[in-house]
């Protein structure tokens, strides 16, 4: 999940970062969490040219472009982002409906109030999560990308190994499946006919990735150095985005 925290108060911004991580970790979410912070509405709006955010924690009372004006500009570009206002004033509460705000937190607020606001917004966040459409009996099935631990080829079929569920065998070639996975950089092609979701890797062993499901996905010794370098690059990028 991508989160934008927009607040000109550095202490409030830092607290929102810490509480978002605490909330996400406490709910056992598998979807990777990426947080970016912005000290003004204009800075945040400029960032929208490079990507979208699933959740926006937005301070109303900021110099320059205030939170409500920022939210209106956001809505002109993105109708799905979940917006929760954080502010020291109740004056904007009614106006929040005009931009479909999912919550309104009045400073100072507790972590419990913060968590409750995110709990209420959670159904809208879940609907934004990326998924794959794969062939299934009678039509197509939706598979959440974050639930896909690894996948491998099985003749003219592909097997999707899912967290907390039995493998799903679907009639799609592995090359076609890789094309579906191409937009998601967390998937690593580790040998012919197999790709792992690095978000589910617990650690790299001598000749295998140990997944958080307890399964081991092997790789060839001659590919080890390259695969470990790609895994380390993934971890570095993940840390950079989670701790801006």
XYZ file of C-alpha atoms in Angstrom:
244
model
C 0.000 0.000 0.000
C 1.236 3.470 -0.847
C 0.610 6.138 1.782
C 1.047 9.899 1.570
C 1.281 11.903 4.790
C 0.798 15.615 4.145
C 1.441 17.803 7.185
C 3.497 20.960 7.717
C 4.097 20.065 11.393
C 7.200 17.836 11.482
C 6.301 16.213 14.832
C 2.755 15.392 13.716
C 4.083 14.039 10.431
C 6.556 11.747 12.192
C 3.850 10.487 14.540
C 1.590 9.653 11.593
C 4.434 7.696 9.988
C 5.074 5.704 13.167
C 1.383 5.036 13.808
C 0.760 3.944 10.217
C 3.571 1.382 10.497
C 2.288 0.265 13.897
C -1.240 -0.148 12.559
C -0.145 -1.995 9.416
C 2.115 -4.355 11.359
C -0.554 -5.002 13.975
C -3.087 -6.082 11.360
C -0.747 -8.696 9.862
C -0.979 -7.180 6.391
C 1.068 -8.824 3.622
C 0.768 -5.943 1.186
C 4.076 -3.999 1.345
C 3.760 -0.567 2.958
C 5.367 2.445 1.258
C 5.151 5.841 2.936
C 6.048 9.262 1.580
C 5.832 12.489 3.562
C 5.093 15.984 2.290
C 5.224 19.313 4.127
C 2.741 21.117 1.859
C -0.202 20.488 -0.401
C 1.696 21.744 -3.432
C 4.573 19.341 -2.779
C 2.124 16.448 -2.553
C 0.237 17.435 -5.720
C 3.506 17.646 -7.645
C 4.285 14.051 -6.614
C 1.043 12.819 -8.200
C 2.675 13.260 -11.599
C 4.876 10.258 -10.744
C 2.297 7.906 -9.229
C -0.799 7.511 -7.110
C -1.411 6.825 -3.426
C -3.883 4.415 -1.868
C -4.186 6.364 1.389
C -3.673 10.075 2.029
C -3.440 11.439 5.592
C -4.031 15.121 4.977
C -3.690 18.044 7.369
C -6.347 20.677 6.718
C -4.619 23.725 8.194
C -1.474 24.315 6.140
C -0.045 27.538 4.731
C -0.491 28.029 1.000
C -2.738 25.348 -0.487
C -4.744 24.083 2.481
C -5.931 20.524 2.962
C -9.377 20.965 1.472
C -8.026 22.612 -1.702
C -5.413 19.864 -1.916
C -8.111 17.190 -1.594
C -10.193 18.815 -4.336
C -7.180 18.865 -6.661
C -6.491 15.216 -5.776
C -10.068 14.224 -6.587
C -9.768 15.809 -10.025
C -6.945 13.333 -10.717
C -7.866 10.312 -8.597
C -11.326 9.319 -7.503
C -10.256 6.221 -5.569
C -7.580 7.384 -3.111
C -8.763 7.151 0.493
C -8.465 10.527 2.248
C -8.421 10.957 6.020
C -8.180 14.526 7.293
C -5.986 15.289 10.316
C -6.421 18.777 11.743
C -6.538 20.936 14.853
C -9.893 22.440 13.839
C -13.403 21.054 13.375
C -14.250 23.745 10.819
C -13.596 21.502 7.815
C -15.657 18.492 8.907
C -18.721 19.222 6.742
C -16.581 20.181 3.733
C -14.910 16.787 3.962
C -18.023 15.175 2.484
C -17.535 17.097 -0.771
C -14.256 15.268 -1.395
C -15.493 11.894 -0.078
C -13.191 11.889 2.946
C -13.151 8.536 4.741
C -12.354 10.015 8.143
C -11.682 13.155 10.162
C -9.229 13.172 13.082
C -9.032 16.223 15.350
C -5.616 16.839 16.927
C -4.511 15.766 19.423
C -5.913 12.298 18.876
C -4.923 8.922 20.294
C -3.555 5.904 18.476
C -6.866 4.158 19.206
C -8.763 6.888 17.341
C -6.227 6.727 14.508
C -6.581 2.935 14.246
C -10.384 3.173 14.298
C -10.315 5.638 11.398
C -8.124 3.254 9.375
C -10.329 0.293 10.302
C -13.338 2.130 8.917
C -11.431 3.007 5.735
C -10.034 -0.491 5.304
C -12.787 -1.895 3.025
C -12.099 0.910 0.551
C -8.364 0.220 0.738
C -8.850 -3.503 0.089
C -10.787 -2.745 -3.104
C -7.728 -0.918 -4.452
C -5.339 -3.825 -4.019
C -3.909 -5.163 -7.292
C -5.138 -8.541 -8.475
C -4.673 -10.926 -11.388
C -7.515 -12.248 -13.534
C -6.755 -15.876 -14.343
C -8.792 -18.564 -16.144
C -11.066 -20.598 -13.893
C -13.939 -23.028 -14.264
C -16.812 -21.109 -15.751
C -14.905 -17.892 -16.297
C -12.148 -16.014 -14.484
C -10.894 -15.829 -10.912
C -9.361 -12.886 -9.072
C -6.074 -13.526 -7.256
C -4.651 -10.818 -5.015
C -1.055 -10.133 -6.024
C 0.020 -9.872 -2.384
C -1.306 -13.398 -1.667
C 0.752 -15.015 -4.438
C 3.816 -16.543 -2.732
C 5.359 -18.119 -5.828
C 4.257 -19.669 -9.091
C 5.612 -22.435 -11.299
C 4.910 -24.104 -14.616
C 3.042 -27.397 -14.905
C 3.006 -28.402 -18.605
C 0.357 -26.212 -20.258
C -0.819 -25.000 -16.874
C 0.602 -22.751 -14.162
C 0.387 -23.317 -10.429
C -0.221 -20.353 -8.156
C 0.970 -21.024 -4.611
C -1.084 -18.780 -2.336
C -0.678 -17.751 1.283
C -3.058 -19.666 3.504
C -4.667 -21.614 0.658
C -4.107 -24.665 -1.528
C -2.202 -24.129 -4.804
C -4.393 -22.962 -7.637
C -3.794 -24.735 -10.962
C -4.910 -22.600 -13.886
C -4.868 -23.131 -17.641
C -2.476 -20.381 -18.633
C 1.042 -20.744 -19.977
C 3.837 -19.688 -17.703
C 5.031 -17.105 -20.230
C 1.541 -15.575 -20.292
C 1.487 -15.541 -16.495
C 4.836 -13.740 -16.419
C 3.364 -11.066 -18.670
C 0.593 -10.537 -16.105
C 3.228 -10.222 -13.372
C 5.462 -7.838 -15.334
C 4.094 -4.650 -13.665
C 5.039 -5.971 -10.209
C 8.796 -5.697 -9.545
C 8.610 -7.876 -6.415
C 8.445 -11.012 -8.590
C 11.785 -12.616 -9.324
C 12.238 -15.191 -12.090
C 14.497 -17.622 -10.252
C 14.697 -20.495 -12.734
C 12.963 -21.763 -15.850
C 9.307 -22.111 -14.972
C 9.353 -20.517 -11.514
C 9.006 -17.021 -10.050
C 8.910 -15.973 -6.393
C 7.271 -13.016 -4.707
C 10.151 -11.401 -2.814
C 7.671 -9.857 -0.383
C 7.134 -13.396 0.950
C 10.809 -14.370 1.240
C 11.869 -14.876 4.847
C 15.535 -15.325 3.975
C 17.860 -16.564 1.270
C 19.586 -19.853 2.025
C 22.479 -21.572 0.271
C 20.438 -22.842 -2.684
C 16.863 -21.824 -1.929
C 14.580 -19.024 -0.842
C 12.799 -19.790 2.418
C 9.285 -18.380 2.077
C 7.194 -17.099 4.970
C 4.871 -20.073 4.437
C 7.734 -22.416 5.365
C 8.177 -23.627 1.774
C 11.570 -23.598 0.054
C 11.927 -22.549 -3.556
C 15.251 -23.843 -4.928
C 17.561 -22.114 -7.375
C 20.672 -23.204 -9.239
C 24.107 -22.560 -7.783
C 25.329 -20.762 -10.902
C 22.421 -18.285 -10.560
C 22.936 -17.705 -6.831
C 25.053 -14.536 -6.971
C 22.707 -12.831 -9.443
C 19.553 -13.789 -7.541
C 20.949 -12.682 -4.180
C 21.977 -9.354 -5.681
C 18.451 -8.850 -7.031
C 16.994 -9.793 -3.642
C 19.293 -7.323 -1.874
C 18.299 -4.620 -4.372
C 14.646 -5.335 -3.581
C 15.271 -5.072 0.184
C 17.194 -1.820 -0.258
C 14.438 -0.263 -2.366
C 11.776 -1.477 0.074
C 13.644 0.073 3.025
C 14.165 3.316 1.114
C 10.471 3.651 0.351
C 9.296 2.636 3.812
C 11.719 5.014 5.543
C 11.920 8.141 3.361
